[in-house]
Tab-separated table of C-alpha atoms in Angstrom:
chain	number	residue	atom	x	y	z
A	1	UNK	CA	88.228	124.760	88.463
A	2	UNK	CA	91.684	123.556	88.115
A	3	UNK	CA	92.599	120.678	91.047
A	4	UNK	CA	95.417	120.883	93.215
A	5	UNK	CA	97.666	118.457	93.499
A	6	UNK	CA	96.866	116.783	96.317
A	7	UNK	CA	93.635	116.141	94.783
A	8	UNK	CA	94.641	115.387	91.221
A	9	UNK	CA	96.886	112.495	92.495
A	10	UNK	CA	93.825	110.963	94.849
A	11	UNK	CA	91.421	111.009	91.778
A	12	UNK	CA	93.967	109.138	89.834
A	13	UNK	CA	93.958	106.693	92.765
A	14	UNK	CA	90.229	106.564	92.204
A	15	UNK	CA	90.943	105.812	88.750
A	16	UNK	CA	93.687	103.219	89.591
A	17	UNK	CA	91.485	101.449	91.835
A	18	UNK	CA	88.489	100.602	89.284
A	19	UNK	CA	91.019	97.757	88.198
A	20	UNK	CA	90.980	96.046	91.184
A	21	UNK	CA	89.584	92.342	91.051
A	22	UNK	CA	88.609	92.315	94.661
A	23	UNK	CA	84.702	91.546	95.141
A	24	UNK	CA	84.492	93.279	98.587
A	25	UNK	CA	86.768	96.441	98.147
A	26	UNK	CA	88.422	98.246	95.927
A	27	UNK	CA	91.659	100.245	96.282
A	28	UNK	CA	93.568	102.438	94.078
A	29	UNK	CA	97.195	103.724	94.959
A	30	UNK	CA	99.511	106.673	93.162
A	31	UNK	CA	103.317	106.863	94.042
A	32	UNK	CA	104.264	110.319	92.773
A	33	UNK	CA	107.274	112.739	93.109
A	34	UNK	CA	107.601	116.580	91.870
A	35	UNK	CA	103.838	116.024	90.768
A	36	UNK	CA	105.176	113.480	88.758
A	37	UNK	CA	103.863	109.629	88.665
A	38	UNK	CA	106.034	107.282	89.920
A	39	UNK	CA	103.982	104.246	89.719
A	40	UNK	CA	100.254	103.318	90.098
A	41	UNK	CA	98.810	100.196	91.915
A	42	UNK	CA	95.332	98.326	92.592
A	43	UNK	CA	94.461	95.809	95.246
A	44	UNK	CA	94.429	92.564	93.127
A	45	UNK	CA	95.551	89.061	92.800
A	46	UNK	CA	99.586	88.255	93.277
A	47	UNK	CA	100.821	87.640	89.766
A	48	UNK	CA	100.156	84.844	87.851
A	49	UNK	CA	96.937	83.573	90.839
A	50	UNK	CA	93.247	83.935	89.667
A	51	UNK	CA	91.405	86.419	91.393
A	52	UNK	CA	87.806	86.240	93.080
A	53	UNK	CA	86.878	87.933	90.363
A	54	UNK	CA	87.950	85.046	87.591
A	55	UNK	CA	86.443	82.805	90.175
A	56	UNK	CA	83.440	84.288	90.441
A	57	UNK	CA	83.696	84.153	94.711
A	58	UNK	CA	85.844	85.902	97.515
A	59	UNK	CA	88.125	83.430	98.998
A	60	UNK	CA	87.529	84.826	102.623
A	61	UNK	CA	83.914	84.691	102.054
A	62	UNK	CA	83.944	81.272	100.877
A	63	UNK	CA	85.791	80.627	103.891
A	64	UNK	CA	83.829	83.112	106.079
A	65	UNK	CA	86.523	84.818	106.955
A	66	UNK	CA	85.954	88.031	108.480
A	67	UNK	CA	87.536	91.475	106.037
A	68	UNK	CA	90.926	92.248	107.816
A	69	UNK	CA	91.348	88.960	109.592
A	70	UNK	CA	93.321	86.076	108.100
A	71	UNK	CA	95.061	88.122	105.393
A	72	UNK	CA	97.246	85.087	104.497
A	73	UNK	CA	94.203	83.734	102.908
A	74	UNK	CA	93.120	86.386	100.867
A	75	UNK	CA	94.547	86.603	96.897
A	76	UNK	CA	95.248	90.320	96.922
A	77	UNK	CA	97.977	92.352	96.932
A	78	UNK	CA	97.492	95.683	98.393
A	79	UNK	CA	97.057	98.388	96.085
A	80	UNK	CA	100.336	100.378	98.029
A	81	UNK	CA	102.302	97.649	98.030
A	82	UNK	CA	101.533	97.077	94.046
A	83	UNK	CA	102.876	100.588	93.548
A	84	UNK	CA	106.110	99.778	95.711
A	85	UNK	CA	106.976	97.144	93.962
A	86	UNK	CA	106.569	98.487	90.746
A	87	UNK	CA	108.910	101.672	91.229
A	88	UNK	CA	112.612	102.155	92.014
A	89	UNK	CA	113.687	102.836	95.763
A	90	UNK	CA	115.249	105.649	94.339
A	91	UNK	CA	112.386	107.465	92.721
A	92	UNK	CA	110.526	106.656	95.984
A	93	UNK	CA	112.440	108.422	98.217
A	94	UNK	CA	110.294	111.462	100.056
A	95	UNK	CA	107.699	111.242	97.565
A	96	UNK	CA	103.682	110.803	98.004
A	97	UNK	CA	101.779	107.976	97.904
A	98	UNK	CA	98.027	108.189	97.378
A	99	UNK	CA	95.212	105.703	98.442
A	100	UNK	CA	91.666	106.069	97.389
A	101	UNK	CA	89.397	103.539	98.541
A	102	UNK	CA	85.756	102.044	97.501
A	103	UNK	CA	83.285	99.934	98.985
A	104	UNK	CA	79.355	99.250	97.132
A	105	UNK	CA	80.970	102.294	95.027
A	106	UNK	CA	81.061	104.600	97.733
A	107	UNK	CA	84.421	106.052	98.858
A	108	UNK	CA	85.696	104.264	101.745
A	109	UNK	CA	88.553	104.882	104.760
A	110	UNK	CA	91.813	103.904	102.644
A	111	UNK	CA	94.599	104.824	105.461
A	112	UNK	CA	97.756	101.960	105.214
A	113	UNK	CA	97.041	98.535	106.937
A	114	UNK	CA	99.779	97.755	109.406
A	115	UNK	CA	101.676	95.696	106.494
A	116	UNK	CA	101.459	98.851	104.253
A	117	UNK	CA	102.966	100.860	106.668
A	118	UNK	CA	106.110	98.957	106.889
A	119	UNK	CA	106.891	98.688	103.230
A	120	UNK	CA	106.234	102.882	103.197
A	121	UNK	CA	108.426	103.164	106.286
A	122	UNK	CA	111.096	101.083	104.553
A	123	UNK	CA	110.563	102.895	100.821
A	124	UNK	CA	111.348	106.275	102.295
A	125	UNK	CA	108.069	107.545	101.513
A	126	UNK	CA	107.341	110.982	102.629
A	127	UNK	CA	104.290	111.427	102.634
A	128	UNK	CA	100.682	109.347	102.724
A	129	UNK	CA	97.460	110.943	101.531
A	130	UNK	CA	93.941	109.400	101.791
A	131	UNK	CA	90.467	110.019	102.833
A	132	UNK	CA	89.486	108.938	106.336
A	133	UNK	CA	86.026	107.721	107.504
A	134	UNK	CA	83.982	111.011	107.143
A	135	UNK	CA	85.638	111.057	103.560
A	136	UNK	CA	87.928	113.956	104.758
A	137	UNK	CA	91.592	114.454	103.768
A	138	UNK	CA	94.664	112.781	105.512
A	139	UNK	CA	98.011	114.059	105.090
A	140	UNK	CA	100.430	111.891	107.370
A	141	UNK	CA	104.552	113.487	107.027
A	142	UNK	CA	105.867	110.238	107.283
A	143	UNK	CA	109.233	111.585	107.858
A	144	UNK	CA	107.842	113.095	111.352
A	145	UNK	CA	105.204	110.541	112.336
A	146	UNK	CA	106.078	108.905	115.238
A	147	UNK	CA	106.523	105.182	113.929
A	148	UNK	CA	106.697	103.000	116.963
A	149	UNK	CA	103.158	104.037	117.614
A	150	UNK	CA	101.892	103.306	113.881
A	151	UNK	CA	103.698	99.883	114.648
A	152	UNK	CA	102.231	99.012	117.941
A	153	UNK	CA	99.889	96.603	116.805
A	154	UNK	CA	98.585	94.864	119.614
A	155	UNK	CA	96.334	91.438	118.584
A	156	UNK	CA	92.682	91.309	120.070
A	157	UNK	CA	91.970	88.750	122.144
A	158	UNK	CA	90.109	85.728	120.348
């Protein structure tokens, strides 16, 4: 069975995100144009900071920080915004990023955090893929999505 795009791209996410150094979840992330790859990316460690992994301990756990609160504490770099950084604006212009997430080494839901979507609003990205919570396919036209809403972010109440 020959894959189609779509799906060749997210399992090189999958690939991309068995580098990762983060002890709590793993995310892989494809930036590719005329099913050609752009650049790759893997939620890990800024450059030149030792990860939980080198340490031996998450940060936020050490902290006990609750996973998606506090991000200023946490090490990693998103695995989209690795892939950003690492490709030219001009390559990135309408193409596709891909996200695969894992968890325990099960997939996981890998759509953009609010921060993500900002730096693939301000790419020109045209298009997100990823697998949601039941593990099915997302395809989100960024070119038509209607941003404000993405962007709405409204803080719980503590």
């Amino acid at each position: 069975m020959r894959l189609q795009w779509d799906d060749y791209f997210l399992k090189m996410a999958e690939t991309a995100c068995l580098r990762s150094t983060c002890l709590k979840s793993q995310y892989g992330a494809v930036l590719a144009r005329d099913n050609t790859i752009i650049s790759t990316g893997y939620n890990g460690a800024a450059s030149g900071v030792r990860s939980c992994m080198e340490i031996g301990k998450c940060i936020q756990e050490r902290l006990q920080i609750d996973s998606g609160k506090k991000d200023e504490t946490c090490h990693s770099v998103h695995a989209e915004a690795n892939a950003i950084v690492r490709a030219s604006y001009d390559r990135m212009k309408d193409a596709s990023l891909y996200i695969f997430g894992m968890q325990d080494g099960k997939p996981k839901s890998s759509g953009p955090c609010f921060s993500c979507w900002k730096l693939i609003f301000n790419a020109g990205i045209g298009k997100v893929i990823y697998l949601d919570e039941q593990g099915k396919k997302r395809i989100i036209n960024v070119n038509v999505v209607d941003r404000s809403r993405i962007l709405s972010y409204v803080p719980s109440e503590a």
